[in-house]
PDB file of C-alpha atoms in Angstrom:
ATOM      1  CA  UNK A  12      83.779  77.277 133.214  1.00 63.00           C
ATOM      2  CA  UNK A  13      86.622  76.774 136.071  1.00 67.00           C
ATOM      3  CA  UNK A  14      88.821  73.756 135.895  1.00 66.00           C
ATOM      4  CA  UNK A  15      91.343  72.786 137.752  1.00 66.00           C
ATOM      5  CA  UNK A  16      95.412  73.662 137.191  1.00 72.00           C
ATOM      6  CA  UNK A  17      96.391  70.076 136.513  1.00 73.00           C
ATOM      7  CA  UNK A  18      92.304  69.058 135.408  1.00 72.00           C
ATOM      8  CA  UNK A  19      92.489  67.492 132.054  1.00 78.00           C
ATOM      9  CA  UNK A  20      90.262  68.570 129.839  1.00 81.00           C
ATOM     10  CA  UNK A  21      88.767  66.925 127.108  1.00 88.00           C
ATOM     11  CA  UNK A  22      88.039  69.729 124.286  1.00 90.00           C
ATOM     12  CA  UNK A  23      85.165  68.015 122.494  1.00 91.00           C
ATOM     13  CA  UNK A  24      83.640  68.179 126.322  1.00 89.00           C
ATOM     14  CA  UNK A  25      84.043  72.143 126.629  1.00 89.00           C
ATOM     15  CA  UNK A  26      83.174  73.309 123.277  1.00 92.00           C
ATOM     16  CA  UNK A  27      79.879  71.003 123.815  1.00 92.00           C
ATOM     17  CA  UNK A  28      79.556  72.963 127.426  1.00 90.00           C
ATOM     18  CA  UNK A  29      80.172  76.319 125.574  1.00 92.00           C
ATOM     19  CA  UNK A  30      77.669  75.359 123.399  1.00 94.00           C
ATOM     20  CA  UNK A  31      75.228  74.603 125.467  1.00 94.00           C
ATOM     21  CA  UNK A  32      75.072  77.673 127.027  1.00 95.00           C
ATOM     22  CA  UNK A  33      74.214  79.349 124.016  1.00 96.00           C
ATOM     23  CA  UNK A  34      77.913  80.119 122.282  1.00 95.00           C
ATOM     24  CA  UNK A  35      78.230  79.628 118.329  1.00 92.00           C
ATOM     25  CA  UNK A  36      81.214  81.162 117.336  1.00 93.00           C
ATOM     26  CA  UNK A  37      84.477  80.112 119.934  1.00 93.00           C
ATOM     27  CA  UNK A  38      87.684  81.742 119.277  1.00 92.00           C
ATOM     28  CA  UNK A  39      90.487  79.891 121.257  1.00 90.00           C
ATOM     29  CA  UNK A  40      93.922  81.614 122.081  1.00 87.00           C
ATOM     30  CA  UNK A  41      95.370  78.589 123.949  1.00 81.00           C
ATOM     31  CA  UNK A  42      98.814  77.571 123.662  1.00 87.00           C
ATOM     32  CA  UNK A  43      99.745  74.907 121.276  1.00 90.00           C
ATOM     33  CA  UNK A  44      99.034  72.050 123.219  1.00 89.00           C
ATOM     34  CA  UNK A  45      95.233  73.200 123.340  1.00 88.00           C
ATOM     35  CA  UNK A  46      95.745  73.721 119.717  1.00 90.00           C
ATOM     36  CA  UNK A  47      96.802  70.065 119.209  1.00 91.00           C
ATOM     37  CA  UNK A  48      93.865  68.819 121.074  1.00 90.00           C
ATOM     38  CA  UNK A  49      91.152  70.413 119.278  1.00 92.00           C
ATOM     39  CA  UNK A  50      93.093  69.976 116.198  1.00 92.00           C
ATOM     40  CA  UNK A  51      92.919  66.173 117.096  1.00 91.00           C
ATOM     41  CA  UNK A  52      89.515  66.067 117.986  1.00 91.00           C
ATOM     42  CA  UNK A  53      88.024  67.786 114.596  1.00 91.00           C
ATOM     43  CA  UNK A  54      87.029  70.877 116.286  1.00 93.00           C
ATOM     44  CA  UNK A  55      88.604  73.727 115.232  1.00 93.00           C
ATOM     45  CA  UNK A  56      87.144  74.870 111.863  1.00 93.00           C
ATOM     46  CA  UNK A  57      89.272  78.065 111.018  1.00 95.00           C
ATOM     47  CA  UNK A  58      92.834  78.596 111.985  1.00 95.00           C
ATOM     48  CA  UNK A  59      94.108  82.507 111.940  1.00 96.00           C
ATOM     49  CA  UNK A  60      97.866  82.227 111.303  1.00 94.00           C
ATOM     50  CA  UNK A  61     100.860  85.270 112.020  1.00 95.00           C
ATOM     51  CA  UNK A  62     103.886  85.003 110.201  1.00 95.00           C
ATOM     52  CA  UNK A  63     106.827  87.392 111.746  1.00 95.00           C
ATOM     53  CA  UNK A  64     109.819  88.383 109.650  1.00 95.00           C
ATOM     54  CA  UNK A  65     111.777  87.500 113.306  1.00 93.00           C
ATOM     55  CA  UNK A  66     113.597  84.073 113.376  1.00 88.00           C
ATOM     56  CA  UNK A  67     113.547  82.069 116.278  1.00 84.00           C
ATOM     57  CA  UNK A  68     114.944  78.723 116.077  1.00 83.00           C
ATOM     58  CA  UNK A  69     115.157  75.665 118.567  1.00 83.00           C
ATOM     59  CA  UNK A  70     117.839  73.732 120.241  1.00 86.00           C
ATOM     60  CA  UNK A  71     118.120  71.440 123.105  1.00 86.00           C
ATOM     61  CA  UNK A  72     119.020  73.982 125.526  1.00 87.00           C
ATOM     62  CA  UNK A  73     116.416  76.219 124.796  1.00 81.00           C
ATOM     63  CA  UNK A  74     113.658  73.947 123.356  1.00 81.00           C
ATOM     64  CA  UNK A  75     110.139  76.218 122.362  1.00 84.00           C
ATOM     65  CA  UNK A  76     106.854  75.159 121.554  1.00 85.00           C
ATOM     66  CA  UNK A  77     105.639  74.544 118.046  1.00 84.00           C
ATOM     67  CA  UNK A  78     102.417  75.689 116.714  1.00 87.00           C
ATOM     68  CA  UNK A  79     100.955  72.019 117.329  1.00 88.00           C
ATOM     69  CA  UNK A  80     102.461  69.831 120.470  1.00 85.00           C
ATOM     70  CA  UNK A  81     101.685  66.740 121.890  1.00 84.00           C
ATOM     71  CA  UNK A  82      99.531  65.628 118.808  1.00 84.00           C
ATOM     72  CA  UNK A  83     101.170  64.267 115.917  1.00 84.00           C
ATOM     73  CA  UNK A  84      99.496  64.009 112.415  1.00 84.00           C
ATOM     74  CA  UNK A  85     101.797  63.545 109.610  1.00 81.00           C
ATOM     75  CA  UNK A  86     102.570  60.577 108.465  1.00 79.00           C
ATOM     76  CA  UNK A  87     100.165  58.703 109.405  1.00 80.00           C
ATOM     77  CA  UNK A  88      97.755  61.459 109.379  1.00 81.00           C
ATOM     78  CA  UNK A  89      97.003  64.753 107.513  1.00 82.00           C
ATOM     79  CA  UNK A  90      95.105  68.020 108.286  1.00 87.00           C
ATOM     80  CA  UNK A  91      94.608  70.093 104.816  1.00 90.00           C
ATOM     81  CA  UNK A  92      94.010  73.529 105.264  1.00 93.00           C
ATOM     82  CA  UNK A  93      92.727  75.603 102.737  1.00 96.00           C
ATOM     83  CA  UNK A  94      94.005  79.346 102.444  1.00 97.00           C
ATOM     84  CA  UNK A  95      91.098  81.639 102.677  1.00 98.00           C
ATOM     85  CA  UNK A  96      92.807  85.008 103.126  1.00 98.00           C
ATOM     86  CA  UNK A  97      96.125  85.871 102.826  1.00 98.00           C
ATOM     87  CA  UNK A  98      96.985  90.059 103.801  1.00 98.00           C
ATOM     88  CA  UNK A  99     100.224  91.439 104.334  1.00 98.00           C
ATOM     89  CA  UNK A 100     101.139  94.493 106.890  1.00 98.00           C
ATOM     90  CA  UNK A 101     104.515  95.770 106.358  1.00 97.00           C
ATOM     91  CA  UNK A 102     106.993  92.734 106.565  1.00 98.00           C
ATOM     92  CA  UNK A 103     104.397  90.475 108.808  1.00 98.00           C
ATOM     93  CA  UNK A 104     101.789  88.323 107.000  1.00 98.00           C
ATOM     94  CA  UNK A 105      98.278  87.203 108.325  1.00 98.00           C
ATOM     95  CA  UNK A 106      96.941  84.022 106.781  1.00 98.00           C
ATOM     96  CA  UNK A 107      93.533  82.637 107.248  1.00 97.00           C
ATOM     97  CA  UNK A 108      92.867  78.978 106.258  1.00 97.00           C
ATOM     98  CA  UNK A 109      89.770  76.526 106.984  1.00 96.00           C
ATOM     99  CA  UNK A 110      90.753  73.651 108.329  1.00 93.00           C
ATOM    100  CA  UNK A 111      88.324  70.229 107.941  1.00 87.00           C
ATOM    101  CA  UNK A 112      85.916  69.911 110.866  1.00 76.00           C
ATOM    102  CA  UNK A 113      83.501  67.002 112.404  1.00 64.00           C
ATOM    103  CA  UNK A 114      85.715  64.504 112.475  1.00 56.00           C
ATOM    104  CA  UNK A 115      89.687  63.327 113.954  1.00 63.00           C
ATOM    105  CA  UNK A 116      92.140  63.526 111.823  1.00 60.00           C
ATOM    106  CA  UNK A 117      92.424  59.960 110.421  1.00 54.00           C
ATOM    107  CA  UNK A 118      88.688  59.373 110.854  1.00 55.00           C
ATOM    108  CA  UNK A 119      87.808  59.976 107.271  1.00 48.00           C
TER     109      UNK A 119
END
């Protein structure tokens, strides 16, 4: 599906499009806006997770993305994950966790 560069996209929209042509598993390796948005909109079911032994902080002058932006959940809101997998490859780990799905955070 083309969009756009500046087309907003509204996520429950293109995972029903995806859907409909036949797609059951989606894996999405969008930035952390994306991230927020299906995160928002109760779609994303599993989250894959990469934890780095590098530290890389944040400061004005050089502000970076977190792993959610432009959606806030806590306080008002929470998104429990529950760990599925946990491995470990040298000094990196790779967590797996299921996140709720079928509704927005704060729905429930």
């Amino acid at each position: 599906l083309a969009l756009g560069a500046e087309a907003p996209v509204d996520p429950a929209v293109a995972v029903d499009a995806l859907r409909r042509r036949g797609h059951e598993l989606i894996l999405s390796e969008g930035g952390p806006t994306a991230f927020g948005a299906l995160v928002a909109a109760g779609l994303v079911d599993e989250l894959f997770l990469t934890t780095s032994p590098l530290l890389a902080g944040r400061s004005r002058r050089s502000p970076r993305p977190a792993l959610v932006e432009r959606a806030e959940f806590l306080p008002a809101t929470a998104v429990e994950a529950k760990l599925l997998t946990l491995r470990r490859a040298g000094s990196h780990l790779f967590a797996r966790y299921q996140l709720p799905t079928g509704q927005a955070p704060g729905d429930g």
